[in-house]
Tab-separated table of C-alpha atoms in Angstrom:
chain	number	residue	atom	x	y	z
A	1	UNK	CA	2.600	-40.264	-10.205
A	2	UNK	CA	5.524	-41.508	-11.834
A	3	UNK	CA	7.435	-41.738	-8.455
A	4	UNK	CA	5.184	-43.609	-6.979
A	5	UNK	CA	5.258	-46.265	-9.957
A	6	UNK	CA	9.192	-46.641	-9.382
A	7	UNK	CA	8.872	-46.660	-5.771
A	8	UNK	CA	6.278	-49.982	-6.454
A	9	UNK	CA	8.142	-51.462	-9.599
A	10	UNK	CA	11.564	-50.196	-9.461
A	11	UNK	CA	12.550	-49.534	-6.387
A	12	UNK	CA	15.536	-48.230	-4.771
A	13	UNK	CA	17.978	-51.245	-3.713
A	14	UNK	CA	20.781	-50.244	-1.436
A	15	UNK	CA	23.844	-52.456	-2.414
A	16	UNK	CA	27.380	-52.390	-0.515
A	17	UNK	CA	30.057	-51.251	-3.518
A	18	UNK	CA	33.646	-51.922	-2.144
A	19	UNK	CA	35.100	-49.766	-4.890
A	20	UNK	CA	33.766	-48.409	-8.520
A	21	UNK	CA	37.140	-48.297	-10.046
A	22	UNK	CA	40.126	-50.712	-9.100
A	23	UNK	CA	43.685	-50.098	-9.184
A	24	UNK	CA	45.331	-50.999	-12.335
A	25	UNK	CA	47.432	-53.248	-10.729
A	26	UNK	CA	44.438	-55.430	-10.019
A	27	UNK	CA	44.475	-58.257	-12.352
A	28	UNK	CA	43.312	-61.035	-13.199
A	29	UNK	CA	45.773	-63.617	-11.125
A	30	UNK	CA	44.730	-61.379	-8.213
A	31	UNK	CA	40.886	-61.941	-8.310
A	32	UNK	CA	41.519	-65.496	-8.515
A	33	UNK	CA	43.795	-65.679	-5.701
A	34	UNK	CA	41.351	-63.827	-3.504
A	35	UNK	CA	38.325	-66.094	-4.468
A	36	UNK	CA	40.363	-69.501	-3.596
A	37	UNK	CA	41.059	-67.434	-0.154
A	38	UNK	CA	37.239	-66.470	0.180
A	39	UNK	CA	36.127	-69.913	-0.574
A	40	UNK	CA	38.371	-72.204	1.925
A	41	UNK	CA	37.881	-69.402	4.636
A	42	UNK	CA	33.910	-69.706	4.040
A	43	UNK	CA	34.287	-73.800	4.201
A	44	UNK	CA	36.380	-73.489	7.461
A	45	UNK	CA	39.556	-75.208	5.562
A	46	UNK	CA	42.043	-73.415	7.406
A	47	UNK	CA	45.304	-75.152	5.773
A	48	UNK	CA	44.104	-74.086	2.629
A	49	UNK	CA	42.718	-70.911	3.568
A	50	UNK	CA	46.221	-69.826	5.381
A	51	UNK	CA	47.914	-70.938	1.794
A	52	UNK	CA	45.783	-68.830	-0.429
A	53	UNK	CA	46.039	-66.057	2.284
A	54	UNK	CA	49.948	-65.742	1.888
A	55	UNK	CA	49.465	-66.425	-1.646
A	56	UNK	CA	47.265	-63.669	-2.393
A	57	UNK	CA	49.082	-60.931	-0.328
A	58	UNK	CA	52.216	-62.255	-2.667
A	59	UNK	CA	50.816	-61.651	-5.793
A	60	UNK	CA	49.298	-57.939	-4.904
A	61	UNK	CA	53.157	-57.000	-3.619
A	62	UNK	CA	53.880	-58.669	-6.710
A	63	UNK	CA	51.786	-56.490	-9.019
A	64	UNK	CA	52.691	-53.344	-7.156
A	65	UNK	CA	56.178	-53.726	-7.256
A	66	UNK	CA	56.045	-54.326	-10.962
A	67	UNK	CA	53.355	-51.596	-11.923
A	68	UNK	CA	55.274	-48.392	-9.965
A	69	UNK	CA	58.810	-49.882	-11.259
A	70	UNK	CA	57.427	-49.924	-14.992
A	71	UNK	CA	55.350	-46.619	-14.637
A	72	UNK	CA	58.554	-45.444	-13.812
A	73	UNK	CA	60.506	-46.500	-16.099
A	74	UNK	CA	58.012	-45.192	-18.709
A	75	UNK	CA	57.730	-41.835	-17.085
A	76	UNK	CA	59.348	-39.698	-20.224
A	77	UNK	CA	58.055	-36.162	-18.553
A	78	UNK	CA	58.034	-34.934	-15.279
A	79	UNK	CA	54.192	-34.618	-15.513
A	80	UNK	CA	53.884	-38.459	-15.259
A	81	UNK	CA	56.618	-39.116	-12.803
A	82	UNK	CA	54.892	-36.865	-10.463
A	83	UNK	CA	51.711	-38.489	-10.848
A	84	UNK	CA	53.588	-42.003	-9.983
A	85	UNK	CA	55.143	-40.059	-7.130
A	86	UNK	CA	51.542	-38.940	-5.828
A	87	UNK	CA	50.185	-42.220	-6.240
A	88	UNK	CA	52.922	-43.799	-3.913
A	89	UNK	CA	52.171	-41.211	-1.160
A	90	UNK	CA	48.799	-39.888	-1.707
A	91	UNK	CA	47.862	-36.662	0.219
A	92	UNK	CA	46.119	-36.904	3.712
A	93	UNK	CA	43.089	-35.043	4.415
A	94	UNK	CA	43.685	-32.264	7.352
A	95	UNK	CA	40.991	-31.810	9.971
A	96	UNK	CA	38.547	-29.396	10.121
A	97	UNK	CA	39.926	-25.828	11.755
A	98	UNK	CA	38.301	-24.758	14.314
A	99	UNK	CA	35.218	-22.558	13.792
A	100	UNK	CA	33.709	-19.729	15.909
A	101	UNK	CA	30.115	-20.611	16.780
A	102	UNK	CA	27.285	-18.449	18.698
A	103	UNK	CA	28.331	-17.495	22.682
A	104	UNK	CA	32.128	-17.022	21.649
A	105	UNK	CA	32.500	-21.001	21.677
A	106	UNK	CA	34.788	-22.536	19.202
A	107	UNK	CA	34.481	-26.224	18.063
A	108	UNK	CA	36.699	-28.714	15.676
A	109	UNK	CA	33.643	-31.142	15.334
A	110	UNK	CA	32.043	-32.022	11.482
A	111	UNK	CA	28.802	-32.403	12.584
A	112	UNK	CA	28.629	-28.449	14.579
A	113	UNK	CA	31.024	-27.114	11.632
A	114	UNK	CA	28.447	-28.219	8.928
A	115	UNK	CA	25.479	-27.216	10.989
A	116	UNK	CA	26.587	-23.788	11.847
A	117	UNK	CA	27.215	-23.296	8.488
A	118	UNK	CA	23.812	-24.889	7.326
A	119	UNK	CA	21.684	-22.708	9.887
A	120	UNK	CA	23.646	-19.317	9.019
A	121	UNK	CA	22.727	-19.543	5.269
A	122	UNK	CA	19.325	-20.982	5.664
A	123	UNK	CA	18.644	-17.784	8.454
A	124	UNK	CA	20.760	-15.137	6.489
A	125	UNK	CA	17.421	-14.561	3.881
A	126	UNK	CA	14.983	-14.497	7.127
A	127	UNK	CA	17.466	-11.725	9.170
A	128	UNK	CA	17.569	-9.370	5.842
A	129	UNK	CA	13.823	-9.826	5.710
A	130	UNK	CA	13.517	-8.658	9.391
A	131	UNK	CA	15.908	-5.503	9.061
A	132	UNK	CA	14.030	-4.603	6.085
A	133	UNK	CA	16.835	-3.817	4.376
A	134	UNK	CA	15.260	-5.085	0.741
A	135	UNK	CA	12.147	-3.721	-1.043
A	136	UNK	CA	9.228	-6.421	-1.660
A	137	UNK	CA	8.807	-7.718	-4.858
A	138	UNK	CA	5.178	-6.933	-4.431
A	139	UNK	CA	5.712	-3.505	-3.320
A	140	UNK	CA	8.773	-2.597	-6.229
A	141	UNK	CA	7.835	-0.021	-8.916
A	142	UNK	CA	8.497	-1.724	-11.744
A	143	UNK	CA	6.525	1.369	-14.021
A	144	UNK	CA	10.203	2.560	-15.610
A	145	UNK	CA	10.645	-0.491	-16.488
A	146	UNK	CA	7.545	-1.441	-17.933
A	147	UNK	CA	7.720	1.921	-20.135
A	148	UNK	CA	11.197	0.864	-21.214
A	149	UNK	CA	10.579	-2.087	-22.116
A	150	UNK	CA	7.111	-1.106	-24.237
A	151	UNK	CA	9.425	1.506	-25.921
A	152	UNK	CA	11.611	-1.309	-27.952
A	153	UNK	CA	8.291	-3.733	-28.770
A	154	UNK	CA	7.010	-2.282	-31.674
A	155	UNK	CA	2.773	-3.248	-32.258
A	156	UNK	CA	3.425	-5.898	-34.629
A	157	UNK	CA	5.601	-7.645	-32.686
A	158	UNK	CA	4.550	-10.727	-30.862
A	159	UNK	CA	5.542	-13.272	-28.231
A	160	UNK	CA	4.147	-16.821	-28.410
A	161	UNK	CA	5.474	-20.237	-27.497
A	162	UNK	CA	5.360	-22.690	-30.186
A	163	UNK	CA	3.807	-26.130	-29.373
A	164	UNK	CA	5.924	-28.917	-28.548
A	165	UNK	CA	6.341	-31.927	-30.508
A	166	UNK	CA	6.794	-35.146	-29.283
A	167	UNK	CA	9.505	-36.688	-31.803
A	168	UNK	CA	11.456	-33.231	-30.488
A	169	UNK	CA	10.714	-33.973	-26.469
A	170	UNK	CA	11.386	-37.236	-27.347
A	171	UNK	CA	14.748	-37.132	-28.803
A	172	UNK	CA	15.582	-34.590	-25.752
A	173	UNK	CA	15.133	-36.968	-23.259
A	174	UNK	CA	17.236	-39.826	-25.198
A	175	UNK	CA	20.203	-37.333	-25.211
A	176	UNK	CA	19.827	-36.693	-21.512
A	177	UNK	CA	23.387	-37.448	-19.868
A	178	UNK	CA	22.380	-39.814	-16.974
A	179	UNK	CA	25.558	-38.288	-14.834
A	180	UNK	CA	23.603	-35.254	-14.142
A	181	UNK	CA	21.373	-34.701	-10.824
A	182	UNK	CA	17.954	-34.772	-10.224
A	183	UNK	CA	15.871	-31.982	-10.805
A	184	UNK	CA	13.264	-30.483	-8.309
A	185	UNK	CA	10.851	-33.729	-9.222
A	186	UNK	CA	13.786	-36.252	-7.436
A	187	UNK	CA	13.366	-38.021	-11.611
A	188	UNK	CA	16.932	-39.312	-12.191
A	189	UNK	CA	17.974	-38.441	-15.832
A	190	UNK	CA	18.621	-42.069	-16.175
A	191	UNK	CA	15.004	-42.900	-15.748
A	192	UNK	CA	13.606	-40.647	-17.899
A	193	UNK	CA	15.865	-41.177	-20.708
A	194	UNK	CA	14.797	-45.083	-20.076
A	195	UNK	CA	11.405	-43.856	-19.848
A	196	UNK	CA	11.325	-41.969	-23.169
A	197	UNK	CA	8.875	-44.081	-25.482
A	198	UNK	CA	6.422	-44.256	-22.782
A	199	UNK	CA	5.884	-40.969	-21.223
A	200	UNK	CA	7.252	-39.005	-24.054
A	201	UNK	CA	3.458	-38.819	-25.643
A	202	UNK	CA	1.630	-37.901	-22.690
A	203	UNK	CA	4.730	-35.467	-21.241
A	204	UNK	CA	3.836	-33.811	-24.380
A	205	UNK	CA	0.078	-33.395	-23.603
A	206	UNK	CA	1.101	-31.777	-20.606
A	207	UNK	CA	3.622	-29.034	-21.535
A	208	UNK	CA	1.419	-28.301	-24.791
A	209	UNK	CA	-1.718	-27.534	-22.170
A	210	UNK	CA	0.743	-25.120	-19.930
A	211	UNK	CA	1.311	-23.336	-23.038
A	212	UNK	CA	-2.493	-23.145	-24.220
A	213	UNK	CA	-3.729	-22.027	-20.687
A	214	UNK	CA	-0.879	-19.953	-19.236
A	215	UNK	CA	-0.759	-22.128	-16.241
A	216	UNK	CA	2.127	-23.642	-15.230
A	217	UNK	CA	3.697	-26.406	-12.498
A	218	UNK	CA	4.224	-23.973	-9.080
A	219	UNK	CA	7.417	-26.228	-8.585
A	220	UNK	CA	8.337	-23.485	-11.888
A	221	UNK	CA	7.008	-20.276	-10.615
A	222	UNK	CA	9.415	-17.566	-10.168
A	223	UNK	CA	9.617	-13.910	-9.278
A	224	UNK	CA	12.888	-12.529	-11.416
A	225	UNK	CA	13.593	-9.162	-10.332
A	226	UNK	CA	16.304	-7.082	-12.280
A	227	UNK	CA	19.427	-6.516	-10.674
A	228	UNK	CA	21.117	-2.840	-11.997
A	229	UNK	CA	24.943	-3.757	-13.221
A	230	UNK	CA	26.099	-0.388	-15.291
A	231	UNK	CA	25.255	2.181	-17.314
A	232	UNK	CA	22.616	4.487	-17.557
A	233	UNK	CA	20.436	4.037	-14.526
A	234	UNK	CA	16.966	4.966	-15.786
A	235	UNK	CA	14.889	2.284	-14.075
């Protein structure tokens, strides 16, 4: 529901981002320069469009030469100087090796290295499950463990899940950091932390009613199966 509202009131725009972060060497004088050169080569005045075009590349060699001569200068540890150093001559990305695929074949291409890849660990689950190498989850004997775990609860002892409250849900989603990825919903962070005052109150409804009825999203469902590490074997 609420991806269909952003899909009809917010959505996504794609928008052509040259760069997120400029050099530090990019200044003010240069930005100028550039937009005098943009504008006469957009109003066809070529004498003035050449001009600014010389003019601009001047003033980036200009900027450059006087940023890596003062970093430099001010380089008082080898940590630094080496970063200058890297940022002169920046490392080039190899090429893909090449990778074995099915028949004996080998290939150096992106596209069949990242699809052989993609169909050997989405098939890898699906060729265990044929050899039947694994026990079912819904065939394991999980009665040791039940026992075991019946043996440290004492009667008195209970576990319940406390209600939510909404100033508590609500103060969650303001502190949600809006760098992270969507979850299994495709919700950005970003929009529910924007979202907070309004579906706080009824977000609340919702988990509070999983909790009363024991019934829960299936996108949340698991099976967790215990997974022996050391010690005493007994289950």
């Amino acid at each position: 529901m609420l991806n269909k509202a952003l899909d009809k009131y917010a959505p996504v725009v794609k928008e052509r981002v040259k760069r997120d972060r400029q050099p530090e060497w990019y200044n003010s004088e240069i930005i100028y320069a550039r937009n005098m050169r943009d504008t006469y080569n957009a109003l066809g005045l070529w004498s003035e469009y050449r001009f600014w075009r010389n003019k601009t590349k001047q003033i980036v060699d200009n900027s450059k030469k006087n940023y890596y001569k003062n970093m430099v200068k001010d380089s008082n540890d080898p940590k630094t100087l080496w970063k200058c150093l890297h940022s002169l001559n920046p490392k080039v990305k190899n090429t893909p090796y090449e990778l074995a695929t099915e028949n004996n074949n080998t290939t150096k291409s992106k596209k069949c290295i990242a699809d052989t890849f993609d169909n050997f660990f989405t098939s890898c689950a699906e060729k265990l499950r044929e050899q039947g190498s694994y026990t079912p989850v819904n065939k394991a004997d999980f009665s040791n463990l039940s026992k075991f775990v019946k043996n440290k609860l004492h009667k008195h002892e209970k576990f319940s899940i406390p209600p939510v409250n909404m100033n508590e849900l609500f103060n969650e989603l303001a502190k949600l950091d809006i760098n992270k990825a969507s979850g299994m919903d495709n919700i950005g962070p970003k929009i529910l932390r924007l979202s907070a005052p309004f579906i706080a109150s009824p977000l609340t409804y919702v988990f509070n009613r999983m909790i009363d009825t024991g019934i829960y999203l299936s996108l949340l469902n698991a099976k967790v199966t215990p997974v022996f590490k050391d010690g005493d074997k007994l289950f």
